[in-house]
Coordinates of C-alpha atoms in Angstrom, one line a residue:
M106 CA -64.2 76.5 -132.7
L107 CA -66.8 73.7 -132.2
L108 CA -64.0 71.2 -131.7
F109 CA -62.3 73.6 -129.2
D110 CA -65.5 74.1 -127.3
Q111 CA -66.0 70.3 -127.0
W112 CA -62.4 69.6 -125.9
R113 CA -62.1 68.3 -122.4
K114 CA -59.2 68.7 -120.0
R115 CA -59.2 64.9 -119.6
Y116 CA -58.4 64.5 -123.3
S117 CA -55.2 66.6 -122.8
L118 CA -54.3 64.4 -119.8
V119 CA -54.7 61.2 -121.8
G120 CA -52.7 62.7 -124.7
L121 CA -49.9 63.7 -122.5
S122 CA -50.0 60.3 -120.7
F123 CA -49.7 58.7 -124.2
L124 CA -46.6 60.9 -124.8
A125 CA -45.1 59.8 -121.5
V126 CA -45.5 56.2 -122.4
F127 CA -44.1 57.0 -125.9
V128 CA -41.0 58.5 -124.3
C129 CA -40.8 55.7 -121.8
Y130 CA -40.6 53.1 -124.5
I131 CA -38.2 55.0 -126.8
D132 CA -35.8 55.1 -123.9
R133 CA -36.4 51.5 -123.0
V134 CA -36.2 50.0 -126.4
N135 CA -33.2 52.0 -127.8
I136 CA -30.7 49.7 -126.1
S137 CA -32.2 46.8 -128.1
V138 CA -30.9 48.4 -131.2
A139 CA -27.8 49.9 -129.7
I140 CA -26.8 46.5 -128.2
I141 CA -25.8 45.3 -131.6
P142 CA -22.9 47.8 -132.2
M143 CA -22.2 47.9 -128.5
A144 CA -21.7 44.1 -128.4
E145 CA -19.4 44.3 -131.4
E146 CA -17.4 47.1 -129.8
Y147 CA -17.1 45.5 -126.3
G148 CA -17.1 41.8 -127.3
W149 CA -20.3 40.7 -125.5
G150 CA -21.8 37.3 -126.2
E151 CA -25.6 36.5 -126.3
A152 CA -25.7 35.6 -122.6
T153 CA -24.0 38.9 -121.6
Q154 CA -26.3 40.8 -123.9
G155 CA -29.3 39.1 -122.3
L156 CA -28.1 40.2 -118.8
I157 CA -27.7 43.8 -119.9
L158 CA -31.1 43.8 -121.6
S159 CA -32.8 42.3 -118.6
C160 CA -31.1 44.2 -115.7
F161 CA -33.3 47.2 -116.4
Y162 CA -36.3 45.2 -115.1
F163 CA -34.8 44.7 -111.6
G164 CA -35.1 48.5 -111.1
Y165 CA -38.4 48.6 -112.9
M166 CA -39.9 46.1 -110.5
V167 CA -38.7 47.8 -107.3
T168 CA -40.7 51.0 -107.8
Q169 CA -44.0 49.5 -109.1
F170 CA -46.0 49.3 -105.8
L171 CA -44.2 52.3 -104.3
G172 CA -45.0 54.4 -107.3
G173 CA -48.7 53.3 -107.1
W174 CA -48.9 54.0 -103.4
L175 CA -47.3 57.5 -103.8
A176 CA -49.5 58.3 -106.8
D177 CA -52.7 57.3 -104.9
K178 CA -51.5 59.4 -101.9
F179 CA -49.9 62.5 -103.5
G180 CA -51.4 62.4 -107.0
G181 CA -50.1 60.9 -110.3
K182 CA -49.1 64.2 -111.7
V183 CA -46.0 64.8 -109.5
I184 CA -44.9 61.1 -109.3
L185 CA -45.0 60.6 -113.1
A186 CA -43.1 63.9 -113.6
I187 CA -40.4 62.7 -111.2
G188 CA -40.2 59.4 -113.0
V189 CA -39.7 60.9 -116.4
I190 CA -36.9 63.2 -115.4
W191 CA -35.2 60.4 -113.4
W192 CA -35.2 57.9 -116.2
S193 CA -34.2 60.5 -118.8
V194 CA -31.1 61.4 -116.8
F195 CA -30.0 57.8 -116.6
T196 CA -30.7 57.2 -120.3
I197 CA -28.2 60.0 -121.1
L198 CA -25.7 58.5 -118.7
T199 CA -25.8 55.0 -120.4
P200 CA -22.8 55.5 -122.9
P201 CA -20.3 56.7 -120.3
A202 CA -21.5 53.9 -118.0
A203 CA -20.8 51.3 -120.8
A204 CA -17.3 52.7 -121.3
L205 CA -16.6 52.3 -117.6
G206 CA -17.6 48.6 -117.6
I207 CA -20.4 46.1 -117.3
A208 CA -21.0 46.7 -113.5
I209 CA -21.5 50.4 -114.0
L210 CA -23.7 49.9 -117.0
I211 CA -25.9 47.4 -115.2
T212 CA -26.2 49.8 -112.2
T213 CA -27.2 52.6 -114.6
R214 CA -29.8 50.5 -116.3
V215 CA -31.2 49.4 -112.9
L216 CA -31.5 53.0 -111.8
M217 CA -33.2 53.9 -115.1
G218 CA -35.7 51.1 -114.6
M219 CA -36.6 52.5 -111.2
G220 CA -37.6 55.8 -112.8
E221 CA -39.8 54.0 -115.5
G222 CA -41.4 51.8 -112.8
V223 CA -43.7 54.6 -111.6
T224 CA -45.2 55.3 -115.1
F225 CA -48.2 53.0 -115.3
P226 CA -49.1 53.1 -111.6
S227 CA -49.1 56.9 -111.8
I228 CA -51.3 57.0 -115.0
Y229 CA -53.7 54.5 -113.5
A230 CA -54.1 56.5 -110.4
L231 CA -54.8 59.6 -112.5
Y232 CA -57.3 57.7 -114.7
G233 CA -59.1 56.4 -111.7
K234 CA -60.0 60.0 -110.8
W235 CA -60.3 61.5 -114.3
I236 CA -61.8 59.0 -116.7
P237 CA -65.5 57.9 -116.7
T238 CA -66.0 54.2 -116.9
R239 CA -67.5 54.4 -120.4
E240 CA -64.2 55.9 -121.7
R241 CA -61.7 53.9 -119.9
A242 CA -60.9 51.2 -122.4
R243 CA -60.3 53.7 -125.2
S244 CA -58.2 55.9 -122.9
V245 CA -56.0 53.1 -121.7
A246 CA -55.8 51.8 -125.3
L247 CA -54.6 55.2 -126.5
T248 CA -52.1 55.4 -123.7
N249 CA -50.8 51.9 -124.2
S250 CA -50.5 52.6 -128.0
G251 CA -47.5 54.7 -126.9
I252 CA -45.7 51.4 -126.4
P253 CA -45.6 50.3 -130.0
I254 CA -45.2 53.8 -131.4
G255 CA -42.2 54.3 -129.0
Q256 CA -40.8 51.0 -130.2
V257 CA -41.3 52.1 -133.8
A258 CA -39.5 55.4 -133.2
A259 CA -36.6 53.7 -131.5
L260 CA -36.4 50.9 -134.1
V261 CA -36.5 53.3 -137.1
V262 CA -34.5 56.2 -135.8
A263 CA -31.9 54.5 -133.6
P264 CA -30.1 52.7 -136.4
L265 CA -29.9 55.9 -138.4
I266 CA -28.5 57.7 -135.5
A267 CA -26.0 54.9 -134.8
I268 CA -24.8 54.8 -138.5
N269 CA -24.5 58.6 -138.8
W270 CA -23.3 59.7 -135.4
G271 CA -22.5 56.6 -133.4
W272 CA -24.5 54.5 -131.0
Q273 CA -23.8 56.8 -128.1
W274 CA -26.0 59.5 -129.6
I275 CA -29.1 57.2 -129.5
F276 CA -29.1 57.7 -125.7
Y277 CA -28.1 61.4 -125.7
I278 CA -30.9 62.4 -128.2
F279 CA -33.7 60.2 -126.8
G280 CA -32.8 61.0 -123.2
S281 CA -33.3 64.7 -123.9
V282 CA -36.9 64.3 -125.0
G283 CA -38.2 63.7 -121.5
G284 CA -37.2 67.3 -120.5
I285 CA -39.5 68.7 -123.2
W286 CA -42.4 66.5 -122.1
Y287 CA -41.9 67.6 -118.5
V288 CA -42.4 71.3 -119.3
I289 CA -45.7 70.7 -121.0
W290 CA -46.9 68.3 -118.3
Y291 CA -46.2 70.8 -115.5
F292 CA -48.5 73.5 -117.0
I293 CA -51.3 71.3 -118.3
A294 CA -51.8 68.3 -115.9
A295 CA -53.5 68.1 -112.5
K296 CA -53.8 65.2 -110.0
D297 CA -57.6 65.3 -110.1
P298 CA -60.5 67.4 -111.6
A299 CA -60.9 69.4 -108.4
S300 CA -57.3 70.5 -108.6
H301 CA -57.4 71.7 -112.2
P302 CA -57.5 75.5 -112.3
S303 CA -59.6 75.9 -115.5
I304 CA -61.8 72.8 -115.8
S305 CA -65.4 73.6 -116.5
A306 CA -68.2 72.8 -114.1
E307 CA -69.8 70.8 -117.0
E308 CA -66.8 68.5 -117.3
S309 CA -66.4 68.1 -113.5
E310 CA -70.0 66.9 -113.3
E311 CA -69.6 64.7 -116.4
I312 CA -66.6 63.0 -114.8
A313 CA -68.3 62.6 -111.4
N314 CA -71.4 61.1 -112.9
G315 CA -69.3 58.7 -115.0
L316 CA -67.3 57.3 -112.2
P317 CA -68.5 54.1 -110.3
P318 CA -70.2 54.9 -107.0
T319 CA -67.8 54.6 -104.0
N320 CA -67.8 55.1 -100.3
P321 CA -64.2 55.8 -99.6
D322 CA -63.0 56.1 -96.1
E323 CA -59.9 58.3 -96.3
N324 CA -58.7 57.0 -92.9
A325 CA -58.9 53.3 -94.0
K326 CA -55.7 51.4 -94.6
T327 CA -54.9 50.2 -98.1
P328 CA -56.5 46.7 -98.3
I329 CA -53.2 45.0 -99.4
L330 CA -54.0 41.6 -97.8
E331 CA -57.5 41.7 -99.1
L332 CA -56.2 42.4 -102.6
F333 CA -54.0 39.4 -102.5
K334 CA -56.9 37.2 -101.3
S335 CA -59.0 38.1 -104.3
K336 CA -59.3 35.7 -107.2
P337 CA -60.0 38.5 -109.7
V338 CA -56.8 40.2 -108.6
W339 CA -54.8 37.0 -109.2
A340 CA -56.5 36.7 -112.6
I341 CA -55.0 40.1 -113.5
I342 CA -51.6 39.3 -111.9
V343 CA -51.2 36.1 -113.9
A344 CA -52.5 37.6 -117.1
H345 CA -50.1 40.6 -116.7
F346 CA -47.2 38.2 -116.1
C347 CA -48.0 36.1 -119.1
N348 CA -48.7 39.0 -121.4
N349 CA -45.4 40.6 -120.5
W350 CA -43.4 37.5 -121.1
S351 CA -44.0 37.7 -124.9
L352 CA -44.0 41.5 -124.8
Y353 CA -40.5 41.8 -123.2
V354 CA -39.0 39.0 -125.2
L355 CA -40.1 40.8 -128.4
L356 CA -39.0 44.2 -127.1
S357 CA -35.5 43.0 -126.3
W358 CA -34.8 40.4 -129.0
L359 CA -36.9 41.5 -132.1
P360 CA -34.1 43.6 -133.7
T361 CA -31.6 40.7 -133.2
F362 CA -34.1 38.2 -134.6
V363 CA -34.7 40.3 -137.7
T364 CA -31.0 40.7 -138.4
Q365 CA -29.6 37.3 -137.3
G366 CA -32.7 35.1 -137.6
L367 CA -34.2 36.5 -140.8
G368 CA -31.0 37.8 -142.4
V369 CA -32.1 41.5 -142.7
D370 CA -29.1 43.9 -142.7
F371 CA -28.7 46.2 -139.7
A372 CA -29.5 49.4 -141.7
N373 CA -32.9 48.1 -142.6
S374 CA -33.6 46.2 -139.4
G375 CA -35.6 49.1 -137.9
L376 CA -37.9 49.5 -140.9
V377 CA -38.6 45.7 -140.9
S378 CA -39.1 45.5 -137.2
M379 CA -41.5 48.4 -137.0
A380 CA -44.4 46.6 -138.8
P381 CA -45.6 44.5 -135.9
H382 CA -45.5 47.5 -133.6
L383 CA -47.5 49.6 -136.1
A384 CA -50.1 46.8 -136.1
S385 CA -50.3 47.0 -132.3
F386 CA -50.7 50.8 -132.4
V387 CA -53.6 50.7 -134.8
F388 CA -55.4 47.8 -133.2
L389 CA -54.9 48.9 -129.6
N390 CA -57.1 51.9 -130.4
V391 CA -59.6 49.7 -132.4
A392 CA -59.8 47.3 -129.5
G393 CA -60.3 50.0 -127.0
H394 CA -63.3 51.5 -128.9
V395 CA -64.8 48.0 -129.5
A396 CA -64.6 47.2 -125.8
D397 CA -66.2 50.5 -124.7
R398 CA -69.0 50.0 -127.3
M399 CA -69.6 46.5 -125.9
V400 CA -69.9 47.9 -122.4
Q401 CA -72.2 50.8 -123.6
S402 CA -74.4 48.3 -125.3
G403 CA -75.3 46.8 -122.0
M404 CA -73.1 43.7 -122.1
A405 CA -71.8 42.6 -118.7
V406 CA -68.3 44.0 -118.1
T407 CA -67.0 40.5 -117.0
R408 CA -68.1 39.1 -120.3
V409 CA -66.5 41.9 -122.3
R410 CA -63.2 41.5 -120.4
K411 CA -63.1 37.7 -121.1
I412 CA -64.0 38.0 -124.7
C413 CA -61.3 40.6 -125.3
Q414 CA -58.7 38.5 -123.4
T415 CA -59.5 35.4 -125.4
I416 CA -59.1 37.3 -128.7
G417 CA -55.9 38.9 -127.5
F418 CA -54.1 35.9 -125.9
G419 CA -55.4 33.4 -128.5
G420 CA -54.1 35.5 -131.4
I421 CA -50.6 36.3 -130.0
A422 CA -50.1 32.7 -128.8
A423 CA -51.0 31.3 -132.3
A424 CA -48.5 33.7 -133.9
L425 CA -45.7 32.8 -131.5
F426 CA -46.1 29.1 -132.0
V427 CA -45.4 29.4 -135.8
V428 CA -43.3 32.5 -136.4
G429 CA -40.0 30.9 -135.3
E430 CA -40.3 28.2 -138.0
I431 CA -40.6 30.7 -140.8
E432 CA -37.4 31.6 -142.6
I433 CA -38.9 34.1 -145.1
A434 CA -38.6 37.6 -143.6
W435 CA -41.8 39.2 -145.1
L436 CA -43.9 36.1 -144.1
A437 CA -42.5 36.0 -140.5
I438 CA -43.2 39.7 -140.1
T439 CA -46.8 39.3 -141.5
V440 CA -47.5 36.6 -138.9
M441 CA -46.2 38.8 -136.2
C442 CA -48.4 41.7 -137.4
I443 CA -51.5 39.5 -137.3
G444 CA -50.5 38.2 -133.8
N445 CA -50.0 41.8 -132.5
A446 CA -53.2 43.0 -134.1
L447 CA -55.2 40.3 -132.3
G448 CA -53.1 40.6 -129.2
A449 CA -54.1 44.3 -128.9
F450 CA -57.5 43.2 -127.6
V451 CA -56.1 42.5 -124.2
T452 CA -56.5 46.3 -123.7
G453 CA -60.2 45.5 -123.3
G454 CA -59.3 42.5 -121.0
F455 CA -56.9 42.4 -118.1
A456 CA -55.3 45.8 -119.0
I457 CA -58.3 47.8 -117.9
N458 CA -59.6 45.4 -115.3
H459 CA -57.8 47.1 -112.4
M460 CA -60.2 50.1 -112.5
D461 CA -63.2 47.8 -112.7
I462 CA -62.5 45.9 -109.5
A463 CA -60.7 48.5 -107.4
P464 CA -61.3 52.1 -108.7
N465 CA -59.9 53.8 -105.6
H466 CA -56.8 51.6 -105.5
A467 CA -56.1 51.5 -109.2
G468 CA -52.6 52.9 -108.8
K469 CA -51.6 50.4 -106.1
L470 CA -53.2 47.5 -107.9
M471 CA -51.4 48.4 -111.1
G472 CA -48.2 48.6 -109.1
I473 CA -48.8 45.1 -107.7
T474 CA -49.7 43.4 -111.0
N475 CA -47.0 45.2 -112.9
T476 CA -44.4 44.1 -110.3
F477 CA -45.3 40.5 -111.2
G478 CA -45.5 41.6 -114.8
T479 CA -41.9 42.8 -114.6
I480 CA -40.5 39.4 -113.6
P481 CA -40.6 38.1 -117.3
G482 CA -38.4 41.1 -118.2
I483 CA -35.8 39.5 -115.9
I484 CA -36.5 35.8 -116.4
G485 CA -37.9 35.7 -120.0
V486 CA -35.3 37.9 -121.6
T487 CA -32.4 36.2 -119.8
V488 CA -33.7 32.7 -120.5
S489 CA -34.2 33.6 -124.1
G490 CA -30.5 34.6 -124.3
F491 CA -29.4 31.3 -122.8
I492 CA -31.7 29.4 -125.2
L493 CA -30.2 31.2 -128.1
E494 CA -26.6 30.6 -126.9
A495 CA -27.3 26.9 -126.1
T496 CA -29.4 25.9 -129.1
G497 CA -29.5 28.8 -131.6
S498 CA -33.3 28.1 -131.9
W499 CA -35.5 31.2 -132.3
A500 CA -38.5 28.8 -132.7
L501 CA -38.0 27.5 -129.1
V502 CA -37.8 31.1 -127.8
F503 CA -41.1 32.0 -129.3
Q504 CA -42.8 28.7 -128.5
V505 CA -42.0 29.0 -124.8
A506 CA -43.5 32.5 -124.9
G507 CA -46.6 31.1 -126.7
G508 CA -47.0 28.4 -124.0
V509 CA -46.8 30.9 -121.2
T510 CA -49.5 33.0 -123.0
V511 CA -51.9 30.0 -123.2
V512 CA -51.5 29.4 -119.4
G513 CA -52.4 33.0 -118.8
L514 CA -55.5 32.8 -120.9
V515 CA -56.9 29.8 -119.1
F516 CA -56.2 31.3 -115.7
Y517 CA -57.9 34.6 -116.6
L518 CA -61.0 32.9 -118.0
L519 CA -61.4 30.9 -114.8
L520 CA -60.9 33.7 -112.2
A521 CA -61.5 37.1 -113.7
S522 CA -64.3 39.5 -112.9
G523 CA -65.5 42.9 -114.2
D524 CA -67.4 43.7 -111.0
K525 CA -66.2 46.0 -108.4
Q526 CA -64.5 44.1 -105.5
F527 CA -63.1 47.0 -103.4
D528 CA -64.2 50.6 -102.6

């Protein structure tokens, strides 16, 4: 009863947002497993596979800012709900689209990406109104830990589904999960504390007192040009781009690296591939709590963000530079686990920085930075496919990603700030 009495409505919101990200990444990553039997069935080469894996991100990029603007205007609850239903439908439509040809499959993947594009801008718009500053790193960390857990679920379950029922059922089963989430979300979530029908006065006051002081002018235009003139905004943009280069390359190519680069058979590829993602899940939540504790101790927010970013980008870059040279499967996976564990600390760096510098425009700003962060899903994944087809070098694929990560770290350390820049 004590736990129930202390439970806050915002905890339910964070939990359901975590589940939305979990479903999002199950549906995004499943094709990385399914592409292996699909390529065999349809005779696709690595370059074609890279195109299919990357086309999702064209749609994902299109709706980033639009999703953030709509979420800031109408509330993240309804925009996130629409996105989940949208992408779930096109997940289910993927097998018949593949049977109809590459063009139809690419169109379906682009449309699916458009639905997923509103996910993080909607969540950030919600958190900007619901989550006190002292809880934001751990809340975003928990939410983002839905990424590796979704990957793990897809990597472990998808091969079993493909082997027992055929690769088509990967999309049918995973696509149906979004409908279950929607029903729960509809009855529990609200766009802000004032709209929640059963929130306590105590929690409303707790949230209000924990948010940064603002003087919002509801008639003011969104400061788009001002955002793009801001050096701290560009620090987040570049960091987001560089972070997602390695993230999306691993999301799309890790199962293939495990099977073809390390020689693990397809049936066990999911179990082997899941270890780095489990490391991310655990350490995302550790890093979130560490970052919040640092802020609560009185350390300047800017310093906290830069320390966490250095640990995160430094760790993942070091792992990327060496993992492609390792031929022993367990050792390569161990290096990737260490890299992902350290890389999780970016959740206390750029990943939470949007709400520091622009609390009332967090959805729009997330839409902007994630638009740039989506470009590696197009370029990085496709380039990796061409590198593999031209050279066969996994080491080169990972070292390019490591170099991009180092550039992002330097840029962030030079320009980032944890101080509020916009009301």
